[in-house]
Coordinates of C-alpha atoms in Angstrom, one line a residue:
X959 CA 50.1 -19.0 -184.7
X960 CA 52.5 -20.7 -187.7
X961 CA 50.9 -23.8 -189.6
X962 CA 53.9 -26.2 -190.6
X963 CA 51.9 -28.8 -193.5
X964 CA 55.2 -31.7 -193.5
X965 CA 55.7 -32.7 -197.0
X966 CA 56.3 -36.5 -197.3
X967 CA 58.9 -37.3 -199.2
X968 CA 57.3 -39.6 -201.7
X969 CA 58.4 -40.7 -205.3
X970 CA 56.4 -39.5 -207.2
X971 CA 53.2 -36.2 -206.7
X972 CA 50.0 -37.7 -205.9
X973 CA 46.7 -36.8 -204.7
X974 CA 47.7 -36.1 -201.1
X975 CA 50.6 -34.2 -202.0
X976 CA 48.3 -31.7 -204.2
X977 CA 45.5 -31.5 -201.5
X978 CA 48.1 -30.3 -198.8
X979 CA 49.9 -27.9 -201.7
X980 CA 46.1 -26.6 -202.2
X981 CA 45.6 -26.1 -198.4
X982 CA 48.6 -24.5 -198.6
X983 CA 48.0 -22.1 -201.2
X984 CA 44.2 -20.9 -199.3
X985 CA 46.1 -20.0 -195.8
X986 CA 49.0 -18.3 -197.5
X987 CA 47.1 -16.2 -199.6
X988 CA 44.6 -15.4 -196.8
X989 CA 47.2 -14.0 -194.8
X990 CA 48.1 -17.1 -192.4
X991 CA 51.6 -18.1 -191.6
X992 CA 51.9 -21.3 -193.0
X993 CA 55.2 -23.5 -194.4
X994 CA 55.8 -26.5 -196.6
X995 CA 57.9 -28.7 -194.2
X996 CA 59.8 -31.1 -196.8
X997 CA 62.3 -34.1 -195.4
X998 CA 65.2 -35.8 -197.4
X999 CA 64.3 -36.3 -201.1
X1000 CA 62.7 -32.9 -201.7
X1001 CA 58.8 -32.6 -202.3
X1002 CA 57.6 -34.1 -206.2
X1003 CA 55.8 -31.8 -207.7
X1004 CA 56.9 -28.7 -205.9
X1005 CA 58.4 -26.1 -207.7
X1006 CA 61.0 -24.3 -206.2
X1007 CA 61.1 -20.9 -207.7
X1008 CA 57.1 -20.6 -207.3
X1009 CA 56.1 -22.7 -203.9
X1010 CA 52.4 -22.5 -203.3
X1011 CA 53.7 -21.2 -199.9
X1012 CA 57.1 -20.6 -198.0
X1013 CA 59.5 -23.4 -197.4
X1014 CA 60.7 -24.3 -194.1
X1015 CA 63.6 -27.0 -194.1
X1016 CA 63.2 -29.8 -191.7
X1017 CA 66.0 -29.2 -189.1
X1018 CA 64.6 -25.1 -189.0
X1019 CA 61.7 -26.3 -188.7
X1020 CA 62.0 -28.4 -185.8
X1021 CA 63.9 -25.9 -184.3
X1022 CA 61.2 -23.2 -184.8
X1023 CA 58.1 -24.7 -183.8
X1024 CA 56.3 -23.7 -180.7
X1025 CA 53.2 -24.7 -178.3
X1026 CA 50.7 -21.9 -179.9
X1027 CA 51.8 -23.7 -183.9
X1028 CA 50.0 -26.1 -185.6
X1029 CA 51.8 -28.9 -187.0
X1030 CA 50.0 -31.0 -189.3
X1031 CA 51.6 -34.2 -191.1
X1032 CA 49.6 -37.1 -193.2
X1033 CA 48.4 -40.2 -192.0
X1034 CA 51.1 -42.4 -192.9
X1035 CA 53.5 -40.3 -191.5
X1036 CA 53.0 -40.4 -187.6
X1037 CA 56.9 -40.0 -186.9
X1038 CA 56.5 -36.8 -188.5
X1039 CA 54.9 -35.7 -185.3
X1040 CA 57.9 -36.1 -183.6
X1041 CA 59.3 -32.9 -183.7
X1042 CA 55.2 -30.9 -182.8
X1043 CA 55.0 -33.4 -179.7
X1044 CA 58.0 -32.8 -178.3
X1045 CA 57.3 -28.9 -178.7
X1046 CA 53.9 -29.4 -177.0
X1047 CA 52.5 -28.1 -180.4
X1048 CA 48.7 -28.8 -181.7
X1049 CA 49.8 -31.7 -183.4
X1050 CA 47.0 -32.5 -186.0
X1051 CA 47.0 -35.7 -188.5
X1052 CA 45.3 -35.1 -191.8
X1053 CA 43.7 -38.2 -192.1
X1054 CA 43.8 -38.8 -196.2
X1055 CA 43.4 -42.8 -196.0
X1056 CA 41.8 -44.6 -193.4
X1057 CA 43.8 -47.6 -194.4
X1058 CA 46.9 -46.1 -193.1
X1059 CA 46.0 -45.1 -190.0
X1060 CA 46.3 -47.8 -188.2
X1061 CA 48.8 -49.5 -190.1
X1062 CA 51.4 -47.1 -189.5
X1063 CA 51.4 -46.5 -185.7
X1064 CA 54.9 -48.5 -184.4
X1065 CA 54.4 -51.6 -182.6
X1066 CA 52.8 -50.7 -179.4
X1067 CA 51.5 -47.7 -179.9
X1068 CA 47.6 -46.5 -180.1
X1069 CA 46.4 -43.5 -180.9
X1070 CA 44.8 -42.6 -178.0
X1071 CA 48.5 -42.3 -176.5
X1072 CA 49.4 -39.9 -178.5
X1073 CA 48.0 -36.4 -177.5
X1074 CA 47.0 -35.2 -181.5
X1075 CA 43.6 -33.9 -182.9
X1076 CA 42.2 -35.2 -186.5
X1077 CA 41.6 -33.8 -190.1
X1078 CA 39.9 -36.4 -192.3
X1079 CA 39.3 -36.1 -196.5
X1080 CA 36.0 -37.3 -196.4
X1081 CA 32.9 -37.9 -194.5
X1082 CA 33.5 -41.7 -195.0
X1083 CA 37.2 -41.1 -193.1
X1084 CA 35.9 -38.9 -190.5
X1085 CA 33.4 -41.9 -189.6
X1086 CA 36.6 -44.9 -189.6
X1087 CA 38.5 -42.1 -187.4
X1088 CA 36.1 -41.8 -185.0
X1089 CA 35.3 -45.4 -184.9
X1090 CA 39.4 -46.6 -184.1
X1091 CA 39.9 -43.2 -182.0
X1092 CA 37.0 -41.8 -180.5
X1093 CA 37.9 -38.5 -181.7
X1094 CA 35.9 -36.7 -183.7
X1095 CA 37.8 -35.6 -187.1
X1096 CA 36.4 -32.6 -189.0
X1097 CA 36.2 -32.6 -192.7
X1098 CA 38.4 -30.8 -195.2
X1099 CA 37.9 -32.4 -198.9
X1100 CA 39.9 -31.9 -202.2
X1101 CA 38.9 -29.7 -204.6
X1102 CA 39.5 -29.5 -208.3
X1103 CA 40.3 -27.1 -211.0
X1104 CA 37.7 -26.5 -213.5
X1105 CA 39.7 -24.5 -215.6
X1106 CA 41.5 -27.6 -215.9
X1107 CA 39.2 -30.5 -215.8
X1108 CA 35.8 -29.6 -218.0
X1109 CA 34.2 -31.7 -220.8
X1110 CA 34.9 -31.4 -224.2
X1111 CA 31.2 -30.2 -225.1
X1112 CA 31.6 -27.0 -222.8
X1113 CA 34.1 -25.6 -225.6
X1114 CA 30.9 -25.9 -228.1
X1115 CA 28.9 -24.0 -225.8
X1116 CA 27.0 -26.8 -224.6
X1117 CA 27.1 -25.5 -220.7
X1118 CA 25.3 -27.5 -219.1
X1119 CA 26.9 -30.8 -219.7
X1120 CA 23.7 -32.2 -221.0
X1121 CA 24.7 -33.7 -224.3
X1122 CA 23.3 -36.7 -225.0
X1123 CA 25.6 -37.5 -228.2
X1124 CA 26.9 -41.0 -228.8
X1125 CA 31.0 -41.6 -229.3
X1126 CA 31.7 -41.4 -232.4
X1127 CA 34.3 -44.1 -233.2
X1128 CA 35.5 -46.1 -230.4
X1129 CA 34.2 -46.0 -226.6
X1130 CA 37.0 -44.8 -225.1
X1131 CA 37.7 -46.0 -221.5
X1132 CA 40.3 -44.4 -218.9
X1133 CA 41.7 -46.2 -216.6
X1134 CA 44.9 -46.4 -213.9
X1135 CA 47.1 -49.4 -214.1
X1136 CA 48.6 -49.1 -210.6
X1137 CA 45.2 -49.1 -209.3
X1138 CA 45.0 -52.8 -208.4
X1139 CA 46.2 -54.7 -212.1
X1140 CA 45.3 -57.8 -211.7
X1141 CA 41.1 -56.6 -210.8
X1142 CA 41.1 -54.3 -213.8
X1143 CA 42.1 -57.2 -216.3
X1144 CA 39.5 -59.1 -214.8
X1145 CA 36.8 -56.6 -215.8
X1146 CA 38.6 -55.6 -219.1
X1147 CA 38.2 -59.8 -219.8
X1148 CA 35.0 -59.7 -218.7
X1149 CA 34.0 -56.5 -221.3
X1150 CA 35.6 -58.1 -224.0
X1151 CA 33.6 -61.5 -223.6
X1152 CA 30.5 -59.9 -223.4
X1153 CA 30.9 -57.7 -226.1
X1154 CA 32.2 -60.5 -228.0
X1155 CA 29.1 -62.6 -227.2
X1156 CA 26.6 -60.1 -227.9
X1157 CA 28.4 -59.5 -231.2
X1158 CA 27.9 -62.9 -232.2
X1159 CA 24.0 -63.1 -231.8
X1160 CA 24.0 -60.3 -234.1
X1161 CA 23.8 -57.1 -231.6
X1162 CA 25.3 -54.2 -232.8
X1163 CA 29.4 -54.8 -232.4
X1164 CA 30.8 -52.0 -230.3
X1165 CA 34.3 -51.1 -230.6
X1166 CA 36.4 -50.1 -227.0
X1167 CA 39.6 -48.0 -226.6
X1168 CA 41.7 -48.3 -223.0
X1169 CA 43.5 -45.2 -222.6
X1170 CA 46.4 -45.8 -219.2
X1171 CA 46.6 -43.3 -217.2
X1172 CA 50.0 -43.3 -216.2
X1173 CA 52.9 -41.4 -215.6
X1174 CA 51.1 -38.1 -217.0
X1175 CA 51.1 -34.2 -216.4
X1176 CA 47.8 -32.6 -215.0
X1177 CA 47.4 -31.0 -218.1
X1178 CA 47.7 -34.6 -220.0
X1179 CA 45.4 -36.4 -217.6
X1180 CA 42.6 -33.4 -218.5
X1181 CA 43.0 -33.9 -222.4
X1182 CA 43.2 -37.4 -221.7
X1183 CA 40.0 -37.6 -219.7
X1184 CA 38.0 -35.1 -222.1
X1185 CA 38.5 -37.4 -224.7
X1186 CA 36.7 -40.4 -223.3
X1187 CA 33.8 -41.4 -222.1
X1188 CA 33.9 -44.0 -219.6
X1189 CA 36.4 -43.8 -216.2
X1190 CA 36.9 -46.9 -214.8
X1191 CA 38.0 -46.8 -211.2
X1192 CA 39.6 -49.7 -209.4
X1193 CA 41.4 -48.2 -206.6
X1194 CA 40.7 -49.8 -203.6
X1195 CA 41.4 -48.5 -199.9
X1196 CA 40.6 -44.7 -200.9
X1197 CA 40.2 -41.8 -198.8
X1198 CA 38.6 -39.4 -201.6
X1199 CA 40.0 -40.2 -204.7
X1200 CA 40.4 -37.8 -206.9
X1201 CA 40.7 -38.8 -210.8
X1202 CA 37.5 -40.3 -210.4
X1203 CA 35.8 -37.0 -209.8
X1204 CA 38.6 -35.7 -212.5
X1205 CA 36.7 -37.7 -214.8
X1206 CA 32.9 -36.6 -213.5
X1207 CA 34.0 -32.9 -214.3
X1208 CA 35.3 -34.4 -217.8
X1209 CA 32.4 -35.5 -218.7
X1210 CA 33.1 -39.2 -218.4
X1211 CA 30.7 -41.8 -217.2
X1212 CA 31.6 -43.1 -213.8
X1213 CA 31.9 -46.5 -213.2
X1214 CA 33.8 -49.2 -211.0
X1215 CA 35.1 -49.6 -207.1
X1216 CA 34.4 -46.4 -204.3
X1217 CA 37.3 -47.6 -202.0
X1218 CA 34.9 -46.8 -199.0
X1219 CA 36.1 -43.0 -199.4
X1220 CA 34.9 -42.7 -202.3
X1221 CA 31.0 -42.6 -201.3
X1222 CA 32.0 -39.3 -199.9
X1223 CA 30.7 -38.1 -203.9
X1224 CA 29.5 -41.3 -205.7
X1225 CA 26.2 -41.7 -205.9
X1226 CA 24.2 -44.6 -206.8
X1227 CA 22.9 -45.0 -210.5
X1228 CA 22.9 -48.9 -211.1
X1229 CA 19.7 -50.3 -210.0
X1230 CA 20.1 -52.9 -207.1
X1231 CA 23.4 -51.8 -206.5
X1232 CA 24.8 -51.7 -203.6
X1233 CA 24.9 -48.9 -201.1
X1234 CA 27.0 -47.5 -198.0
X1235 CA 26.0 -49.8 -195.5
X1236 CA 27.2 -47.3 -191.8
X1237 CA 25.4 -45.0 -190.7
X1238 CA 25.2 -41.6 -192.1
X1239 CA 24.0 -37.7 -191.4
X1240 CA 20.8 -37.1 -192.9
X1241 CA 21.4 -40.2 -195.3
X1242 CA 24.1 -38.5 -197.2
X1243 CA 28.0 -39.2 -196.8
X1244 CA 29.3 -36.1 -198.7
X1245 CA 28.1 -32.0 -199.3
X1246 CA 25.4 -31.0 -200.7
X1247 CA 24.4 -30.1 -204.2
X1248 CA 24.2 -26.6 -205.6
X1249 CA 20.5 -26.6 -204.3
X1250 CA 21.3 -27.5 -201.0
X1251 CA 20.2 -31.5 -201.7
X1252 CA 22.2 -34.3 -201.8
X1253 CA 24.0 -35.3 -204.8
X1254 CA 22.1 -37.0 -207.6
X1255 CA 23.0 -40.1 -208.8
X1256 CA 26.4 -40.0 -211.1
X1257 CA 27.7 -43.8 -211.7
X1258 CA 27.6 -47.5 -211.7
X1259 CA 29.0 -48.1 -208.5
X1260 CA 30.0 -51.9 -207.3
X1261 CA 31.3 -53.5 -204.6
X1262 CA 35.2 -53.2 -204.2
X1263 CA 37.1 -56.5 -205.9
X1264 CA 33.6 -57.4 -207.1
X1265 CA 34.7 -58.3 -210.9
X1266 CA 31.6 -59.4 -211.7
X1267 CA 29.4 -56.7 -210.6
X1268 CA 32.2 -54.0 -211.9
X1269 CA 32.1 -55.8 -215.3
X1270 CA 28.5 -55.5 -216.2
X1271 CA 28.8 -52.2 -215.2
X1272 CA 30.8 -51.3 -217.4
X1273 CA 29.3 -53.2 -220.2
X1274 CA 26.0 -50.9 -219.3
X1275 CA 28.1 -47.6 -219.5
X1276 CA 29.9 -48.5 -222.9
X1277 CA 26.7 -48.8 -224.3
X1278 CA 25.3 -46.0 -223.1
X1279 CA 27.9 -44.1 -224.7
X1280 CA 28.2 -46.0 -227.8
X1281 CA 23.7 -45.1 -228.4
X1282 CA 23.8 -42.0 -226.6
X1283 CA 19.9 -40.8 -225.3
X1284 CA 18.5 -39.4 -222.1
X1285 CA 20.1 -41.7 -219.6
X1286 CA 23.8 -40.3 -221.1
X1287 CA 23.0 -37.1 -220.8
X1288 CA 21.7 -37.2 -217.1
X1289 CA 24.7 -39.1 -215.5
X1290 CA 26.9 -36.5 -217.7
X1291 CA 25.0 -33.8 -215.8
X1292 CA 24.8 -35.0 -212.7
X1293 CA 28.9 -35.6 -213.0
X1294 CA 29.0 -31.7 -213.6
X1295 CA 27.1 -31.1 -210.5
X1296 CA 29.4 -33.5 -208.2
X1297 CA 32.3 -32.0 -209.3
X1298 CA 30.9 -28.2 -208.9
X1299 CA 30.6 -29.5 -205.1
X1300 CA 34.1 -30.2 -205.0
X1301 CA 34.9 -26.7 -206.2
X1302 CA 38.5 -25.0 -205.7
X1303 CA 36.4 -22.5 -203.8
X1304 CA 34.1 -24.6 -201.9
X1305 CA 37.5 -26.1 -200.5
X1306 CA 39.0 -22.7 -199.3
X1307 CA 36.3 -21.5 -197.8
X1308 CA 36.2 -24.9 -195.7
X1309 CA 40.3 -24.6 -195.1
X1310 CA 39.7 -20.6 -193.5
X1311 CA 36.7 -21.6 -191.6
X1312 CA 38.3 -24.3 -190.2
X1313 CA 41.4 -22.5 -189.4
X1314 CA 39.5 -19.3 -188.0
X1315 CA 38.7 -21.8 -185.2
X1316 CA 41.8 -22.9 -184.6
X1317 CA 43.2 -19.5 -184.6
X1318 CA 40.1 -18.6 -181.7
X1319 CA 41.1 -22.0 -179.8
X1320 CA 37.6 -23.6 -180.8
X1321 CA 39.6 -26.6 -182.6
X1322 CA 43.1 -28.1 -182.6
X1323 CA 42.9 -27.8 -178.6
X1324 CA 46.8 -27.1 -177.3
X1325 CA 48.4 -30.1 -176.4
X1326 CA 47.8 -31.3 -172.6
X1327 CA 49.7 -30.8 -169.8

């Protein structure tokens, strides 16, 4: 049994892309036979003289691929199955947005047609798969590096995340500007006003910094990250989005839109704020914590496009970081113990036990006949 992951050929790395390098990198190194499948454009952020795994090319791979292989594409990409249907392969479509999934069938064409099993990102994904499919899609989520993503206080010792220090200088807030513009300056105007107001009843004045991210190296987006202290996210559909618990491992305060995906980690922390409203197992939407609970609470979470909502939270987390106290240093700890759930190793051990199923029939059934 081969695994051939097809590499869409996309402008620029993102997310996705790094998740299915990631995958890649667990199988390979656990002894599967597994290939990067890249079409025309090459694969961004792909190395060529150090792959995370072997490179097929497209037209050998085609060629090559047989009933007892797996042949997994993205989403987004469904005539990238193509080549696994027509070989009567377990075709399997690594659901990584649920807003794509149906957008990108051809005219005509359902899902239930199409004889393909189902990977989703998140818990929240697995649900919309199964609710537009009736298949049932089992879970595989990102992980992150820590060695890469870790707050600045861990290099003064302070392990445990639980510094409760104010910024000194500005409250610096990190944000994404290709994450729905036109919202984001909505809740930047809104920040300034209030600020503004509050200023001029004589509250303290609190100075803000917006730090883009844009257009950056992993290793930029870390420093970046570890040198703020708010993440605003305003990304909206998401399937498990990843800077956001980037900037939890950072030690950033979490606040702004979950994309529906994103409830697979956020958690609650605003009082009266809203909640996942679908049904979910045990009351939790993503893994457990370290103790085998569910995750605590780790933002100020509101309703995607609400500008309102997203703007007083945001007023509430600059000032937390500008005074500093108890409340800081609980979210900052509760951020470290999100992100420890989305551990590099917590996602390869998922990735071989899922594939140690496939490899004993249990999942991924053959294609019918």
């Amino acid at each position: 049994m081969r695994t051939f992951l097809f590499i869409p050929p996309l402008p620029r790395m993102t997310g996705g892309l790094a998740v299915l390098y990631r995958m890649a990198v667990h199988l390979h190194a656990a002894g599967y036979p597994v290939f990067l499948v890249p079409r025309e454009g090459g694969a961004p952020g792909l190395d060529p003289a150090n792959p995370p795994a072997p490179v097929m090319g497209w037209d050998e791979a085609v060629a090559a691929v047989t009933p007892r292989d797996v042949w997994l594409a993205p989403e987004g990409w469904v005539n990238a199955l193509a080549p696994g249907l027509r070989a009567g392969a377990r075709c399997v479509v690594y659901v990584q947005n649920w807003a794509y999934l149906l957008s990108a069938l051809p005219p005509g064409v359902a899902w239930p047609q199409l004889d393909v099993s189902f990977l989703a990102v998140s818990e929240p994904v697995a649900w919309y798969t199964r609710q537009v499919t009736g298949r049932e899609a089992p879970v595989l989520r990102p992980g992150i590096d820590p060695g890469l993503f870790h707050p600045a206080w861990a290099d003064g010792g302070d392990e445990d995340g639980a510094s409760a220090a104010p910024a000194q200088g500005p409250v610096r807030i990190a944000w994404m500007p290709r994450k729905n513009r036109a919202l984001a300056q909505q809740v930047r105007e809104m920040l300034s006003a209030r600020l503004a107001l509050a200023a001029s009843r004589g509250e303290r004045a609190i100075e803000v910094e917006w730090r883009e991210i844009h257009g950056r190296t992993h290793a930029e987006v870390a420093e970046l990250l570890r040198a703020s202290q708010v993440f605003l996210a305003t990304g909206f559909p998401e399937g498990c989005p990843l800077p956001p618990l980037e900037a939890l491992a950072s030690g950033c305060l979490l606040v702004g839109f979950a994309g529906f995906g994103g409830w697979d980690y956020m958690r609650q922390a605003l009082p009266g704020g809203v909640t996942p409203w679908w049904p979910t197992p045990a009351g939790s939407t993503g893994p457990d914590g370290p103790d085998g609970a569910d995750l605590p609470p780790n933002g100020y979470i509101a309703a995607d496009a609400d500008v309102v909502a997203a703007g007083l939270a945001l007023e509430r987390a600059v000032r937390l970081a500008a005074t500093g106290g108890p409340e800081l240093a609980a979210l900052r700890r509760a951020g470290l113990v999100t992100a420890r759930a989305y551990s590099l190793d917590r996602q390869r051990e998922t990735v071989l036990a899922l594939w140690a199923r496939v490899a004993r029939g249990e999942l991924f059934p053959a294609a019918r006949t």
